[in-house]
Coordinates of C-alpha atoms in Angstrom, one line a residue:
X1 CA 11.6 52.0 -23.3
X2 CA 11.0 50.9 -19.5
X3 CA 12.7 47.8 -20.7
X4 CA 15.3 49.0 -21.6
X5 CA 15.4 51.3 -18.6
X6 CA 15.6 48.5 -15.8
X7 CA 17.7 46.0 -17.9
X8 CA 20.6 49.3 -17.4
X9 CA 19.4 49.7 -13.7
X10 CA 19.3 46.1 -12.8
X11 CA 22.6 45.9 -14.8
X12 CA 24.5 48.2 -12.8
X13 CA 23.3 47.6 -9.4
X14 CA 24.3 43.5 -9.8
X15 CA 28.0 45.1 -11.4
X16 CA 28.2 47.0 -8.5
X17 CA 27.2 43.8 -5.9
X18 CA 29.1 41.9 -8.0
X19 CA 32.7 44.2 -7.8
X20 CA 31.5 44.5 -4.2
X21 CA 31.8 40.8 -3.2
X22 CA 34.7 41.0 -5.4
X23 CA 36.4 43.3 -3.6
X24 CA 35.5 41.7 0.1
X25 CA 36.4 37.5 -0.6
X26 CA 37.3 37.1 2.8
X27 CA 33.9 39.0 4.3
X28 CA 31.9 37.0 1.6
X29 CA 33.9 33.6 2.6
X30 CA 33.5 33.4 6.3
X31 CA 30.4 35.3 7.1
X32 CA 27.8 32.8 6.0
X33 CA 30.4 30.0 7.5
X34 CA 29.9 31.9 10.8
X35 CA 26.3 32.9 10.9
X36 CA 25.8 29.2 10.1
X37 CA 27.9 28.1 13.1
X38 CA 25.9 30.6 15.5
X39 CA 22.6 29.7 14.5
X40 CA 23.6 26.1 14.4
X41 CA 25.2 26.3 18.3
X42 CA 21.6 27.7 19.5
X43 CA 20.4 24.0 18.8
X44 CA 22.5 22.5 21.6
X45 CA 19.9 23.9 23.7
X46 CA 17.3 22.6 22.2
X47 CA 15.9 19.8 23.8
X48 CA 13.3 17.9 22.6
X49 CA 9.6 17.6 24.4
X50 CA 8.2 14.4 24.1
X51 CA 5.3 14.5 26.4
X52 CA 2.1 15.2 24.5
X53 CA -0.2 16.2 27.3
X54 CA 2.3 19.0 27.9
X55 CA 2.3 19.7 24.2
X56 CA -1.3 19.7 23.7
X57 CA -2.8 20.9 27.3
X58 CA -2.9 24.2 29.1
X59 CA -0.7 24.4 31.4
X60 CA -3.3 25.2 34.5
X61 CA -6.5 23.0 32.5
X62 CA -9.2 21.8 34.2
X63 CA -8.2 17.7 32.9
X64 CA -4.7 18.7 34.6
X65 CA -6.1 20.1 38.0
X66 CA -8.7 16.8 38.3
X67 CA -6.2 14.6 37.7
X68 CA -3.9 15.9 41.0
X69 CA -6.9 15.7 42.5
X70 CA -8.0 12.2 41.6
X71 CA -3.9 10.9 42.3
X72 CA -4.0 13.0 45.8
X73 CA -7.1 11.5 46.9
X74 CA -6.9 7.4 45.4
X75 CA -3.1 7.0 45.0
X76 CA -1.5 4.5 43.1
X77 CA 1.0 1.6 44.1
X78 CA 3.8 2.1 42.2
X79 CA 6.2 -0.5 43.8
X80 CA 7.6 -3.6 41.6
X81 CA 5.1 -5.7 42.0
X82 CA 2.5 -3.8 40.3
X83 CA 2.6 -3.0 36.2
X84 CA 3.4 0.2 34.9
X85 CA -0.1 -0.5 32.6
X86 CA -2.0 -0.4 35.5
X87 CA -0.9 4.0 36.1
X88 CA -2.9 5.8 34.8
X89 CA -0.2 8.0 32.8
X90 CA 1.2 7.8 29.7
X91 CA 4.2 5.4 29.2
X92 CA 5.6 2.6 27.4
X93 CA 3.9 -0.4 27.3
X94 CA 1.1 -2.7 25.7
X95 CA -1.8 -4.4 26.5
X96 CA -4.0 -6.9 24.7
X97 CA -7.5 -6.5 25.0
X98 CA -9.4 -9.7 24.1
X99 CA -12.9 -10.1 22.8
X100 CA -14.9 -13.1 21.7
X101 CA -17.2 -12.9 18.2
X102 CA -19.9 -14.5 19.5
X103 CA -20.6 -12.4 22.5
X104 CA -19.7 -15.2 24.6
X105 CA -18.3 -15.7 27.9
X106 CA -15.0 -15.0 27.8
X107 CA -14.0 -17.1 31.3
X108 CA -15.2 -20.5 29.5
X109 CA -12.8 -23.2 29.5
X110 CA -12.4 -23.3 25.2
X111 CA -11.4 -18.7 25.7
X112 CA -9.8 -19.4 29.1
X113 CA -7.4 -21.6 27.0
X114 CA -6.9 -19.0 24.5
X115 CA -5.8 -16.8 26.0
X116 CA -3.4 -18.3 27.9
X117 CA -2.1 -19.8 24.5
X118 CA -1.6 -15.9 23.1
X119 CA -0.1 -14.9 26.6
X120 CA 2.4 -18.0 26.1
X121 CA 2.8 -16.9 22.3
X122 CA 3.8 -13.4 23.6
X123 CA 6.2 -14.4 25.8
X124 CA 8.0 -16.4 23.8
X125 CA 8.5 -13.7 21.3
X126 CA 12.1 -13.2 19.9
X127 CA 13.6 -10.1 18.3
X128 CA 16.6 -10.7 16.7
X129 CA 19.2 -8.1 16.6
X130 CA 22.6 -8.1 14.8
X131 CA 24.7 -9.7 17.9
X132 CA 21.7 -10.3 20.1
X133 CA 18.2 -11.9 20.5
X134 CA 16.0 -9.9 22.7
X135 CA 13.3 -12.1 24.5
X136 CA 10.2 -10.8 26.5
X137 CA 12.1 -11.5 29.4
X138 CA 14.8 -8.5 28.8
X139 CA 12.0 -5.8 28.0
X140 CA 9.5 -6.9 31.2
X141 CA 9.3 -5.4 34.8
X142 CA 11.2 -7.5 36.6
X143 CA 10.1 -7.9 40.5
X144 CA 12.7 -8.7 43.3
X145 CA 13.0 -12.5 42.6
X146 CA 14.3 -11.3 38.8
X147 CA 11.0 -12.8 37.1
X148 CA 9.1 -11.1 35.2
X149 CA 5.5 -9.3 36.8
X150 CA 2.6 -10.8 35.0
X151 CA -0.6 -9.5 34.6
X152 CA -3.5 -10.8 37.7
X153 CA -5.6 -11.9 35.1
X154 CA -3.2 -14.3 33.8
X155 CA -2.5 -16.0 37.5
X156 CA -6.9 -15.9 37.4
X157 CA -6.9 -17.5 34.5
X158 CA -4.5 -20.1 35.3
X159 CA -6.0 -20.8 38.8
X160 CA -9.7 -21.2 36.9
X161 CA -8.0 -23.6 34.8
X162 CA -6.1 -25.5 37.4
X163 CA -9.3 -26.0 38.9
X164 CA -11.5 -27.1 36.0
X165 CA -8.4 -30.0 35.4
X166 CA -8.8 -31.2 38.9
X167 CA -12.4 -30.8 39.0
X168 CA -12.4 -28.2 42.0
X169 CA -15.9 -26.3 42.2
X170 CA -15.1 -24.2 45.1
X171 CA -12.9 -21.7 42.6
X172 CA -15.0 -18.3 42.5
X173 CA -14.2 -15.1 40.9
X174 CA -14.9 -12.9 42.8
X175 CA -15.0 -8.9 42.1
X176 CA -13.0 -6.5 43.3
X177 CA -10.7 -8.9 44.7
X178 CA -9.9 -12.4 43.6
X179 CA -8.4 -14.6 46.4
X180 CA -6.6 -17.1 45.1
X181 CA -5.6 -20.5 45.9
X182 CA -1.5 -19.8 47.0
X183 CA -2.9 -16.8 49.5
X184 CA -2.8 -13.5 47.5
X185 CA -5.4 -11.6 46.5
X186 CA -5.6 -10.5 43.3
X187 CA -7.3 -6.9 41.8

């Protein structure tokens, strides 16, 4: 019996929806075709945030407020000859951090040679692309003389090693600030 009784009420209200549409094509037609477009033009607007500190942090947090205060009071140099790794913000870029097994000292001549073999291996990477190979020379900071900035440690490294091959003892590393043998002084 209550079967029966919403199979003939649910029977008549879907023949009535259905000879409604029926009745109304055009209506039925273009209105989900325009509520589509509308909803669909709101998205132009929409811009995509891609900084996750603003994503994830309060807008007036405590990290936030230290950090002005750390950049106000010890700013950075951010001319060309400095690299973008060295900010402390968030960005695009890479680093390699290098550590021995052993525990060992990592300025010795066997690790010194090391890693100036991987930062020679990195340079010479290649990317091929359909129509172009891209070279670390087309994705580095370049500095006024169009070379690219290396990293101080590398020039260290290579001045440590220079003067191990010509038997120099007066070479010392010193910390902060490494002078080195051309004149510049090195963090």
């Amino acid at each position: 019996m209550l079967r029966q009784v919403l199979h003939r009420g649910l029977r008549t209200c879907f023949s009535r929806l259905g000879h409604f549409i029926a009745s109304h094509p055009v209506f039925f037609a273009s209105a989900p075709v325009l509520i589509s477009i509308l909803l669909g033009a709101s998205f132009s607007r929409y811009q995509v945030e891609e900084s996750v500190e603003h994503l994830l942090a309060p807008q007036h947090s405590l990290a936030k407020i230290e950090r002005n205060l750390v950049n106000s009071l010890f700013p950075v140099n951010r001319s060309k000859h400095r690299l973008y790794s060295d900010l402390q913000t968030p960005g695009r870029y890479g680093r390699v951090i290098v550590t021995s097994f052993q525990k060992a000292n990592m300025l010795d001549q066997h690790h010194t040679d090391l890693i100036l073999k991987l930062h020679a291996a990195v340079t010479k990477i290649q990317v091929p692309r359909p129509g172009f190979n891209y070279t670390f020379a087309h994705i580095c900071i370049l500095n006024n003389d169009k070379t690219c900035i290396v990293d101080d440690i590398v020039h260290v490294l290579e001045e440590l090693r220079n003067a191990r091959a010509t038997n120099r003892t007066n070479f010392a590393i010193t910390y902060p600030i490494t002078h080195l043998k051309d004149g510049r002084a090195v963090q």
